Amino acid sequence: MDLAQFGARPDGGVNRQALSPEDIAGRAQFITWCEEQGYACSSDAVGNLFVRRAGTDPYADPVLTGSHLDSQPTGGKFDGAFGVLAGLEALQALDDTGIITRRPVEVVAWTNEEGSRFQPGCMGSSVFIGATGMEDILGCRDRDGVLVADALAQTLAAAPNLPRRSMAFPIAAYVECHIEQGPILEQAGKTIGIVTGIQGYRWFAVEVRGQEAHSGTTPRRAQKDALKAASAMVNALETLMIDESDTLRFTIGRFEVEPGSPNVVPGRVFFTIDMRHPDQAVLAARAAAVEATCRAAAGTCEVTVTQTFATPPIAFDGAVVDLVAETADRLGLPSMRLGSGAGHDAGYMARVCPSAMIFVPCEKGISHHPAEFATSADLAAGTRVLADMLADLANR
Ligand SMILES: [Zn+2]
């Protein structure tokens, strides 16, 4: 609740977009809390913040936990912030109980997970592991034309005393706490989600070109109506994406009609496709049929289909996933396995070290919204599982 004051919205939500003044102030508060507890903070060149609790072997690779402090413009209090603060709470719990670990335990706040102000999202974690280069992100601009390079320089300059950390240092294991952002745990009455992986997704941009014409003078048989062609494509795609198990996700989130005049036959339509599935074979097969499906429905119009983004499904490390389950059982917390519908920094970390996620329920599955809510009891339960796992993993 204290962190949610940074970027607080009148409707109870949070607007703490990446590298904004609100994000910078929230980071400063987080650093203060860490330093008050005696933990050393550091930052890498992309602004990822690290907090370290030393182990007995200073040369051992650390166990890492964390999430992100940035939010959507109309975000809530819990998405990301929970995972970072759970990490700090877990460090304090290790101190309070006098647990000594061989490996250091570190908490990270990744830069720009949300990708709402600057695209792409998961910027901090993808640059950290080398999947994206610094040179690929520094030139990205927000809607107002502000460069990542400038916003990042401001963010780093606001904490001038932090030691600069190298990127891609070896990590023994990564565990991320997060609200589920879906309704499954709540509906099942479970407290802990044992996250088995993150579904892959594909994005497409579809441009339909017809012919603008006077709506009154042009006979319908002679019209090349881009909207009617696009509507046929949407219906055909909806049929293509039928899935009895209701696992496949398919969304057309943007649909633009030009010129947008009541008495002009639409000459151009642009729409987007977002499709997701945990099985690469299913995802690839349906994605491969998108262009042909649009062409077949185009009629007298022309269509261009461009794949704009693709990320494969991620399966988390079996041993770390099992450890989430065992720990929840040992603590007497009801749990279930489930996949993540949303992308997370853990998806990038899984490429370089054994990784897993712990989900807790969020009310009605609502997130990316001011109404986002999770109970203190559930957040505490997730944090207990995390603290227990960190102690275990850091002594292996
Ligand atoms: Zn998040």
XYZ file of C-alpha atoms and ligand atoms in Angstrom:
397
model
C 0.000 0.000 0.000
C 2.923 2.354 0.739
C 4.497 1.650 -2.639
C 1.121 2.189 -4.363
C 1.260 5.843 -3.296
C 3.869 6.335 -6.019
C 1.782 6.921 -9.132
C -1.480 6.616 -7.156
C -4.595 7.276 -9.246
C -7.787 8.862 -7.854
C -9.681 5.646 -8.683
C -7.420 3.579 -6.413
C -5.226 2.272 -9.212
C -1.587 2.944 -10.019
C 0.037 4.739 -12.948
C 3.744 4.069 -12.475
C 5.001 3.611 -16.003
C 8.546 2.507 -16.674
C 11.286 5.134 -16.178
C 8.710 7.860 -15.390
C 9.069 10.293 -12.441
C 6.628 8.054 -10.516
C 8.740 4.966 -11.250
C 11.910 6.818 -10.231
C 10.297 7.868 -6.922
C 9.014 4.330 -6.264
C 12.467 2.911 -6.924
C 13.993 5.418 -4.497
C 11.535 4.330 -1.793
C 12.343 0.674 -2.440
C 16.097 1.351 -2.236
C 15.542 3.184 1.080
C 13.602 0.226 2.521
C 16.391 -2.159 1.448
C 19.177 -0.003 2.836
C 17.325 0.464 6.134
C 17.453 -3.318 6.469
C 21.170 -3.320 5.745
C 21.054 -4.824 2.266
C 23.364 -3.577 -0.470
C 21.668 -2.332 -3.650
C 23.151 -2.122 -7.126
C 21.929 -1.415 -10.639
C 22.942 -2.542 -14.119
C 23.079 -0.433 -17.283
C 19.430 -1.066 -18.191
C 18.243 0.029 -14.742
C 17.508 -3.372 -13.212
C 17.814 -2.981 -9.413
C 19.480 -5.727 -7.352
C 19.350 -6.204 -3.571
C 21.774 -8.677 -2.011
C 21.691 -10.743 1.162
C 25.139 -12.274 1.465
C 25.766 -15.994 1.734
C 28.714 -17.747 3.401
C 30.335 -18.416 0.004
C 30.791 -15.040 -1.724
C 31.792 -16.785 -4.964
C 28.663 -18.941 -5.211
C 26.130 -17.966 -7.880
C 23.164 -16.225 -6.231
C 19.584 -17.431 -6.063
C 17.448 -14.664 -7.547
C 13.840 -13.625 -6.950
C 11.856 -10.547 -7.927
C 9.510 -9.037 -10.481
C 8.866 -5.450 -11.615
C 7.871 -2.094 -10.083
C 6.455 -0.465 -13.239
C 2.709 -0.581 -13.941
C 0.250 -0.098 -16.766
C -1.136 3.477 -17.082
C -4.409 2.181 -15.613
C -2.757 -0.511 -13.506
C -3.290 -1.886 -10.028
C -1.276 -2.128 -6.831
C -0.160 -5.759 -7.061
C 1.004 -6.698 -10.565
C 4.799 -6.807 -10.278
C 5.052 -4.879 -7.001
C 4.012 -8.008 -5.076
C 6.906 -10.062 -6.458
C 9.522 -7.414 -5.637
C 8.228 -6.713 -2.116
C 7.744 -10.439 -1.420
C 11.450 -10.814 -2.211
C 12.428 -8.132 0.310
C 10.055 -9.635 2.892
C 11.657 -13.043 2.327
C 15.141 -11.615 2.949
C 13.905 -10.117 6.218
C 12.307 -13.458 7.185
C 15.656 -15.213 6.635
C 17.280 -12.620 8.898
C 14.558 -12.842 11.539
C 14.860 -16.613 11.754
C 18.672 -16.557 11.697
C 18.892 -18.707 8.576
C 22.337 -18.699 7.014
C 22.674 -19.689 3.366
C 25.704 -20.752 1.355
C 24.640 -18.816 -1.739
C 23.744 -15.137 -1.722
C 20.032 -14.451 -2.165
C 19.212 -11.480 -4.375
C 16.008 -9.584 -5.138
C 15.620 -7.902 -8.523
C 13.246 -5.215 -9.787
C 13.332 -5.587 -13.571
C 13.033 -2.459 -15.722
C 9.953 -1.982 -17.918
C 8.181 -5.314 -17.736
C 4.844 -3.858 -18.854
C 5.887 -2.474 -22.224
C 3.086 0.098 -22.183
C 5.204 3.256 -22.355
C 8.171 1.768 -24.216
C 7.937 -1.369 -26.366
C 8.848 -4.138 -26.099
C 7.984 -5.279 -22.578
C 10.278 -7.379 -20.359
C 12.985 -4.958 -21.493
C 15.146 -5.324 -18.367
C 15.165 -9.116 -18.231
C 15.590 -9.611 -21.985
C 18.547 -7.206 -22.100
C 19.994 -8.762 -18.926
C 20.178 -12.235 -20.509
C 21.342 -10.866 -23.861
C 18.188 -11.778 -25.814
C 17.897 -8.069 -26.677
C 20.832 -5.674 -27.140
C 21.146 -2.271 -25.444
C 21.457 -0.796 -28.934
C 18.036 -2.262 -29.806
C 16.220 -0.431 -26.991
C 17.963 2.922 -26.496
C 16.351 4.427 -29.602
C 12.771 3.393 -28.678
C 10.456 6.341 -28.021
C 7.264 6.742 -26.018
C 4.147 8.469 -27.384
C 5.611 11.888 -26.508
C 8.837 11.169 -28.365
C 10.967 10.602 -25.231
C 13.839 8.197 -25.890
C 14.529 5.163 -23.676
C 18.141 6.406 -23.639
C 17.113 9.702 -21.987
C 14.535 8.252 -19.567
C 17.027 5.572 -18.529
C 19.800 8.126 -18.004
C 17.449 10.139 -15.743
C 16.506 7.023 -13.791
C 20.136 6.012 -13.228
C 21.127 9.589 -12.354
C 18.428 9.677 -9.646
C 20.330 6.998 -7.704
C 23.935 8.102 -8.313
C 25.431 6.191 -5.382
C 24.360 2.738 -6.540
C 27.281 0.563 -7.675
C 26.981 -0.467 -11.340
C 26.468 -4.182 -11.827
C 27.449 -6.194 -14.890
C 24.705 -7.976 -16.820
C 24.221 -11.685 -17.444
C 26.046 -12.797 -14.287
C 25.454 -16.507 -13.565
C 22.360 -17.319 -11.477
C 21.730 -20.579 -9.604
C 17.931 -20.375 -9.796
C 15.138 -17.814 -10.280
C 11.730 -17.774 -8.560
C 9.109 -15.064 -9.203
C 5.990 -14.398 -7.111
C 3.076 -12.813 -8.977
C -0.700 -12.431 -8.787
C -2.357 -14.887 -11.177
C -4.088 -12.213 -13.304
C -6.744 -14.806 -14.098
C -9.672 -16.439 -12.243
C -8.485 -20.063 -12.011
C -7.079 -20.182 -8.438
C -10.008 -18.231 -7.013
C -12.536 -20.492 -8.727
C -10.714 -23.624 -7.536
C -10.349 -22.300 -3.983
C -6.543 -22.715 -4.050
C -4.033 -20.361 -2.434
C -0.845 -21.256 -4.308
C -0.475 -21.600 -8.079
C 2.390 -23.875 -9.127
C 3.196 -22.305 -12.478
C 4.339 -24.894 -15.003
C 5.117 -22.527 -17.872
C 4.113 -19.537 -19.962
C 2.124 -19.900 -23.159
C 3.699 -18.773 -26.403
C 2.117 -16.116 -28.556
C 2.033 -14.685 -32.063
C 0.978 -11.243 -33.163
C -0.119 -10.316 -36.681
C -0.972 -7.067 -38.430
C -3.559 -7.365 -41.207
C -4.106 -4.666 -43.821
C -7.133 -4.950 -46.127
C -7.247 -2.693 -49.178
C -10.424 -2.076 -51.176
C -11.544 0.986 -53.094
C -13.001 4.153 -51.586
C -16.180 5.116 -53.441
C -19.345 7.189 -53.088
C -21.831 5.081 -51.129
C -24.808 6.311 -53.168
C -23.521 6.237 -56.720
C -21.524 2.988 -56.744
C -23.556 -0.207 -57.301
C -22.846 -2.762 -54.617
C -21.591 -5.335 -57.100
C -18.931 -2.853 -58.188
C -17.846 -1.932 -54.667
C -14.604 -3.118 -53.138
C -15.588 -2.701 -49.500
C -12.584 -3.269 -47.242
C -14.766 -3.466 -44.098
C -16.982 -6.253 -45.469
C -13.894 -8.194 -46.544
C -12.312 -7.684 -43.132
C -15.532 -8.811 -41.408
C -15.471 -12.018 -43.459
C -11.849 -12.522 -42.386
C -12.739 -12.082 -38.707
C -15.492 -14.699 -39.014
C -13.211 -17.116 -40.879
C -10.445 -16.613 -38.288
C -12.919 -17.211 -35.461
C -13.733 -20.572 -37.067
C -10.030 -21.355 -37.589
C -9.380 -20.741 -33.874
C -12.148 -23.034 -32.565
C -10.708 -25.096 -29.708
C -12.911 -27.521 -27.752
C -10.565 -27.389 -24.722
C -10.737 -23.562 -24.669
C -6.954 -23.349 -24.322
C -6.235 -21.331 -27.467
C -6.540 -17.556 -27.021
C -7.508 -15.373 -29.984
C -8.090 -11.622 -29.811
C -8.548 -8.847 -32.352
C -7.774 -5.857 -30.161
C -7.447 -3.117 -32.743
C -9.703 -2.547 -35.768
C -9.420 0.643 -37.802
C -11.663 1.601 -40.720
C -10.721 4.308 -43.243
C -11.762 6.864 -44.189
C -14.469 6.502 -41.530
C -17.133 8.570 -43.249
C -20.844 7.549 -43.251
C -21.221 7.939 -47.019
C -17.914 6.532 -48.255
C -17.324 2.850 -48.973
C -14.381 1.895 -46.681
C -11.162 1.696 -48.689
C -8.841 0.374 -46.017
C -9.065 -1.650 -42.812
C -6.241 -2.412 -40.424
C -6.575 -4.969 -37.639
C -4.354 -6.900 -35.232
C -4.367 -10.538 -34.133
C -3.055 -11.812 -30.781
C -3.078 -15.630 -30.463
C -1.629 -17.712 -27.614
C -1.222 -21.377 -26.694
C 1.083 -23.381 -24.375
C 1.838 -26.004 -27.077
C 4.216 -24.842 -29.786
C 2.849 -27.356 -32.326
C -0.744 -26.124 -31.935
C 0.350 -22.482 -31.972
C 2.489 -22.928 -35.088
C -0.168 -24.872 -36.997
C -2.935 -22.323 -36.400
C -0.592 -19.382 -36.985
C 0.519 -20.886 -40.289
C -3.101 -20.876 -41.482
C -3.801 -17.209 -40.653
C -2.639 -15.711 -43.948
C -4.421 -18.253 -46.181
C -7.624 -17.839 -44.131
C -7.541 -14.070 -44.643
C -6.815 -14.431 -48.373
C -9.661 -16.868 -48.869
C -12.091 -14.371 -47.303
C -10.752 -11.273 -49.107
C -13.155 -11.405 -52.069
C -12.330 -8.562 -54.473
C -10.080 -6.796 -51.907
C -6.376 -7.259 -51.346
C -4.870 -8.279 -48.030
C -1.393 -8.203 -46.500
C -0.718 -10.298 -43.376
C 2.453 -9.586 -41.397
C 3.627 -11.462 -38.315
C 4.839 -8.711 -35.959
C 5.886 -10.693 -32.880
C 6.442 -14.311 -31.896
C 7.571 -15.891 -28.674
C 7.656 -19.639 -28.021
C 5.942 -21.330 -25.069
C 8.196 -21.649 -22.001
C 8.231 -24.748 -19.779
C 9.638 -23.990 -16.327
C 12.288 -26.201 -14.709
C 10.694 -29.418 -13.425
C 12.722 -29.539 -10.210
C 11.971 -25.928 -9.215
C 8.291 -26.373 -10.152
C 8.156 -29.500 -7.968
C 9.786 -27.537 -5.145
C 6.928 -24.995 -5.264
C 4.469 -27.895 -4.898
C 6.411 -29.612 -2.081
C 6.848 -26.353 -0.181
C 3.148 -25.463 -0.427
C 2.254 -28.965 0.817
C 4.685 -28.738 3.721
C 3.220 -25.368 4.749
C -0.300 -26.795 4.500
C -1.331 -24.428 1.706
C -3.818 -25.670 -0.902
C -2.206 -25.543 -4.336
C -2.683 -26.507 -7.968
C -0.612 -26.550 -11.147
C -1.490 -24.108 -13.915
C 0.076 -22.330 -16.858
C 0.566 -18.576 -17.088
C -1.656 -16.805 -19.567
C 0.420 -13.613 -19.437
C 4.100 -13.073 -20.215
C 6.576 -12.464 -17.366
C 10.266 -11.738 -16.792
C 10.527 -15.361 -15.606
C 10.003 -16.363 -19.241
C 13.360 -14.796 -20.133
C 15.113 -16.041 -16.990
C 14.002 -19.604 -17.802
C 16.308 -19.434 -20.819
C 19.422 -19.036 -18.632
C 18.736 -20.740 -15.281
C 16.300 -23.138 -13.564
C 13.212 -20.982 -13.017
C 9.643 -21.142 -11.740
C 6.805 -18.895 -10.584
C 4.459 -18.822 -7.593
C 0.976 -17.429 -8.276
C -1.529 -16.222 -5.687
C -5.224 -15.539 -6.437
C -6.417 -12.095 -7.448
C -10.036 -11.091 -7.035
C -12.221 -12.106 -9.999
C -9.024 -12.526 -12.026
C -8.916 -8.768 -12.663
C -5.550 -7.149 -13.389
C -4.122 -4.301 -15.499
C -6.997 -2.394 -13.902
C -7.398 -0.127 -10.837
C -9.728 -2.722 -9.275
C -6.912 -5.301 -9.115
C -6.966 -6.850 -5.610
C -5.348 -9.670 -3.661
C -5.839 -10.437 0.041
C -3.044 -9.920 2.559
C -3.436 -13.555 3.636
C -2.879 -14.864 0.086
C 0.057 -12.517 -0.524
C 1.610 -13.633 2.763
C 1.078 -17.291 1.849
C 2.866 -16.835 -1.480
C 5.682 -15.017 0.288
C 6.058 -17.852 2.834
C 6.459 -20.368 0.010
C 9.019 -18.068 -1.616
C 11.076 -17.548 1.577
C 11.128 -21.284 2.255
C 12.218 -22.041 -1.318
C 14.955 -19.400 -1.280
C 16.426 -20.865 1.926
C 16.356 -24.311 0.335
C 17.757 -23.335 -3.079
C 20.488 -21.138 -1.556
C 21.867 -24.067 0.446
C 22.118 -26.446 -2.497
Zn 3.522 -8.276 -13.937
